PDB file of C-alpha atoms in Angstrom:
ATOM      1  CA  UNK P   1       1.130 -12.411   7.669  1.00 65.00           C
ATOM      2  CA  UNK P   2      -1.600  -9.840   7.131  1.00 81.00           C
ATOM      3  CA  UNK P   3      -1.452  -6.457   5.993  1.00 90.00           C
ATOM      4  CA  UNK P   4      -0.765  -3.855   8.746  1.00 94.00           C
ATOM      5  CA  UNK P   5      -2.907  -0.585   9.079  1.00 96.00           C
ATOM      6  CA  UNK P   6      -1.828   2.796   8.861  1.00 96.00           C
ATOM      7  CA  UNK P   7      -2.736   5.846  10.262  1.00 96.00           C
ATOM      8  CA  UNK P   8      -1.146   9.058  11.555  1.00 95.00           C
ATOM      9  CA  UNK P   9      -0.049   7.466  14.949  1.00 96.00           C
ATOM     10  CA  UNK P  10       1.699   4.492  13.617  1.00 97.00           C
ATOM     11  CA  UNK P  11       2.560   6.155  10.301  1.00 96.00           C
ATOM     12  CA  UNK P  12       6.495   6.903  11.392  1.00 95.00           C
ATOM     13  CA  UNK P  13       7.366   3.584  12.792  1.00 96.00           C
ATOM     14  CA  UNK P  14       5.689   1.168  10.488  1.00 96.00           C
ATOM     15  CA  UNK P  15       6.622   3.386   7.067  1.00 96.00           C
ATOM     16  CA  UNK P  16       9.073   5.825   7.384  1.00 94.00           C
ATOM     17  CA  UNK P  17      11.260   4.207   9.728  1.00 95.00           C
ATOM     18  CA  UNK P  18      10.861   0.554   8.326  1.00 95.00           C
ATOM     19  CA  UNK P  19      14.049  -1.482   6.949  1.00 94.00           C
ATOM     20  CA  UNK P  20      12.152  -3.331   4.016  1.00 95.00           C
ATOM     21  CA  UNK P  21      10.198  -1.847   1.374  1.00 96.00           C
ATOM     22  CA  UNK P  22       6.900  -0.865   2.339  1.00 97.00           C
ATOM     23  CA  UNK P  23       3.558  -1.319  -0.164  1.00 97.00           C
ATOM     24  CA  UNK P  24       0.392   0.516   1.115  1.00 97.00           C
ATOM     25  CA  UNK P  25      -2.919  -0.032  -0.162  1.00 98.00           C
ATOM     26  CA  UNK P  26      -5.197   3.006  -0.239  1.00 98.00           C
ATOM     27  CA  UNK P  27      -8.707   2.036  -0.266  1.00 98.00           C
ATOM     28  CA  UNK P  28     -12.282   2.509   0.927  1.00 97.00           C
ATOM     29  CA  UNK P  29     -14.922   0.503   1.942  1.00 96.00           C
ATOM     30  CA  UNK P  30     -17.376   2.108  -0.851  1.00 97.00           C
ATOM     31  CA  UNK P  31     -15.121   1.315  -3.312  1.00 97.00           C
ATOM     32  CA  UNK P  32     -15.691  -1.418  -6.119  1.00 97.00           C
ATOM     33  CA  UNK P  33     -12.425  -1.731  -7.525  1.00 97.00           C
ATOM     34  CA  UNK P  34     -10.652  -1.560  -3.883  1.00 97.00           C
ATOM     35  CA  UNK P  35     -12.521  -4.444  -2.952  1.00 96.00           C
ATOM     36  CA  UNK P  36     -11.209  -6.596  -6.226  1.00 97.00           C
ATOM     37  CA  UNK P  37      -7.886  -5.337  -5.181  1.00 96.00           C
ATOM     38  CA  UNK P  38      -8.022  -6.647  -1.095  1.00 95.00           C
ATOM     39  CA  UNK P  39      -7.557 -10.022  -1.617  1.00 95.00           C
ATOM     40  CA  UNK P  40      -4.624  -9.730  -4.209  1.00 95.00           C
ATOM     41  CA  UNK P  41      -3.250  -6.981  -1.539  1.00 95.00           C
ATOM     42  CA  UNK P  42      -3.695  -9.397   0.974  1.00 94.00           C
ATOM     43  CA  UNK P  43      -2.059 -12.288  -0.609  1.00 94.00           C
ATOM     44  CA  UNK P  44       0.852 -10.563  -1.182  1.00 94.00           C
ATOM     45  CA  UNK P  45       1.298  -9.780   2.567  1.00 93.00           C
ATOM     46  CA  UNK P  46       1.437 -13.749   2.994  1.00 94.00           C
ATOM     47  CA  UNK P  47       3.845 -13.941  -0.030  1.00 93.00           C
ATOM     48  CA  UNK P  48       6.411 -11.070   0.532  1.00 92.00           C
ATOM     49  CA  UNK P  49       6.565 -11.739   4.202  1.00 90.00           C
ATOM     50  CA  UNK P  50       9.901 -10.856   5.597  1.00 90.00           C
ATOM     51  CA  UNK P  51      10.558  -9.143   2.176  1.00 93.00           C
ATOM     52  CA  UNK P  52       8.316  -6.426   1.967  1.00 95.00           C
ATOM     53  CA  UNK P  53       5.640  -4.979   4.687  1.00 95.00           C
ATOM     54  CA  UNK P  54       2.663  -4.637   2.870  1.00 96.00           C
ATOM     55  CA  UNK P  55       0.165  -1.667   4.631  1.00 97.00           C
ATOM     56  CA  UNK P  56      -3.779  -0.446   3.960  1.00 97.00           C
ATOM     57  CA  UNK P  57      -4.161   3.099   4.000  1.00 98.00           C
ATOM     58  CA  UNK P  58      -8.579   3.661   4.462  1.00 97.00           C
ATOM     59  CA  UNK P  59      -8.543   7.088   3.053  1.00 97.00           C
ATOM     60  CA  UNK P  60     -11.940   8.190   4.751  1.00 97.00           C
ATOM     61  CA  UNK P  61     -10.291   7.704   7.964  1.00 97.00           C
ATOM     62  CA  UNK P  62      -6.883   9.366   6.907  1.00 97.00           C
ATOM     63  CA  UNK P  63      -7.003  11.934   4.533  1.00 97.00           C
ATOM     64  CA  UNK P  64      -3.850  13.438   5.457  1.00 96.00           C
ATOM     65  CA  UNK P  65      -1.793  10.219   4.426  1.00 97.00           C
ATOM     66  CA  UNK P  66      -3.943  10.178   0.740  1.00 96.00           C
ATOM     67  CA  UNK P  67      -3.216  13.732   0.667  1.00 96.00           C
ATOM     68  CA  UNK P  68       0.556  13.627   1.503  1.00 95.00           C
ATOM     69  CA  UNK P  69       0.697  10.755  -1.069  1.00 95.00           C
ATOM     70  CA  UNK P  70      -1.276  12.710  -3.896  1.00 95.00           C
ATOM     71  CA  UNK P  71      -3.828   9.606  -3.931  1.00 96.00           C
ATOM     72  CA  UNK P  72      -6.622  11.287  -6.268  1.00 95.00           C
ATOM     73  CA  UNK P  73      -7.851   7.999  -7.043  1.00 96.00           C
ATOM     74  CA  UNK P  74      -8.298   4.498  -5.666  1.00 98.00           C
ATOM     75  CA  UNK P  75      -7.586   1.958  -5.142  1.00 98.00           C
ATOM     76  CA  UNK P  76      -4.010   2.635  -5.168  1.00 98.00           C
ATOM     77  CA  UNK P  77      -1.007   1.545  -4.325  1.00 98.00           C
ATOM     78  CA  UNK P  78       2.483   3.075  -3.290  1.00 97.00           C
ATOM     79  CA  UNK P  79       5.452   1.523  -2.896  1.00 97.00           C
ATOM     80  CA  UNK P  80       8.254   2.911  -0.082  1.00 96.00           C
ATOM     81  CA  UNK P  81      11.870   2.218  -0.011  1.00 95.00           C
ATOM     82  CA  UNK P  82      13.828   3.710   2.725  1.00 92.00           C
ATOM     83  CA  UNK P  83      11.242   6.274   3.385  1.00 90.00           C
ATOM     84  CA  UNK P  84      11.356   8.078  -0.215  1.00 93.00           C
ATOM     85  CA  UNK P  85       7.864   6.786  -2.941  1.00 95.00           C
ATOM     86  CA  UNK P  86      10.147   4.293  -5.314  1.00 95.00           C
ATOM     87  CA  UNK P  87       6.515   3.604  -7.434  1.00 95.00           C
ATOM     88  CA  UNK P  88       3.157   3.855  -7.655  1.00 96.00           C
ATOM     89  CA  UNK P  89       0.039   2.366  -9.766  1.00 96.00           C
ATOM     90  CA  UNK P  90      -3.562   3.015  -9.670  1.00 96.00           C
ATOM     91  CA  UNK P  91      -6.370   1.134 -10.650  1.00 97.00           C
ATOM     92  CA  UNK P  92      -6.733  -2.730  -9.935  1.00 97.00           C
ATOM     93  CA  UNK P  93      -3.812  -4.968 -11.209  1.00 95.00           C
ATOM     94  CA  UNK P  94      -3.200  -8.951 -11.141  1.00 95.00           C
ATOM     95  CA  UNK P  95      -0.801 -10.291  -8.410  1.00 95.00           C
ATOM     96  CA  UNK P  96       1.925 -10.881 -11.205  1.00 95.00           C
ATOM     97  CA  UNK P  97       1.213  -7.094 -12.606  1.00 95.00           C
ATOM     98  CA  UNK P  98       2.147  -5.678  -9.153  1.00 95.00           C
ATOM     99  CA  UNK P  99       5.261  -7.773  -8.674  1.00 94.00           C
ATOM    100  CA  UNK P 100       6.246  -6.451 -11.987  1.00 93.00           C
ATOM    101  CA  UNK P 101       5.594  -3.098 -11.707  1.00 92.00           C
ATOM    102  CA  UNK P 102       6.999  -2.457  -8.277  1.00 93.00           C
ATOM    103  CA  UNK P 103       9.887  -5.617  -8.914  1.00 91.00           C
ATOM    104  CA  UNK P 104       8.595  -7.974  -6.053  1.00 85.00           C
ATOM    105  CA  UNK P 105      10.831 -10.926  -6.301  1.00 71.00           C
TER     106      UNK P 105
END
């Protein structure tokens, strides 16, 4: 399973209104770090399938989403439990590092 994106239109439905945890992935393509962080991001997706949906934010495209999250810097991720931000970490982190920090079992 692959990462779904987000924007505005879909933002509702595939966040807000989702029954698992959901953990989005802001990012840009000019970004370094973001692009270390993609493929960890994206196996994840593969791992947590079923358990947790795991999103990518492009904050060029959708400032309103970075802005509503209070992304100032990026790569970063934010994780959502039944609609409400249950944890957040910036910067680029190991697989295990982001299970830990967000408890992905």
């Amino acid at each position: 399973m692959s990462a779904v994106k987000i924007n505005q239109g879909n933002y509702r439905s595939e966040v807000e209104e989702s029954t698992t945890p959901v953990l989005i992935d802001f990012w840009a393509s000019w970004c370094g770090p973001c692009g270390m962080l993609s493929p960890v991001v994206d196996e994840l997706a593969g791992e947590l399938s079923g358990k947790v949906k795991v999103a990518k934010v492009n904050v060029d495209e959708e400032p309103a989403l970075s802005e509503k999250f209070g992304v100032m810097s990026i790569p970063t991720l934010v994780l959502v439990k039944d609609g409400k931000v249950a944890g957040k970490s910036v910067g680029v982190r190991s697989k295990n590092d982001i299970k830990r920090i967000f408890d992905l079992n």
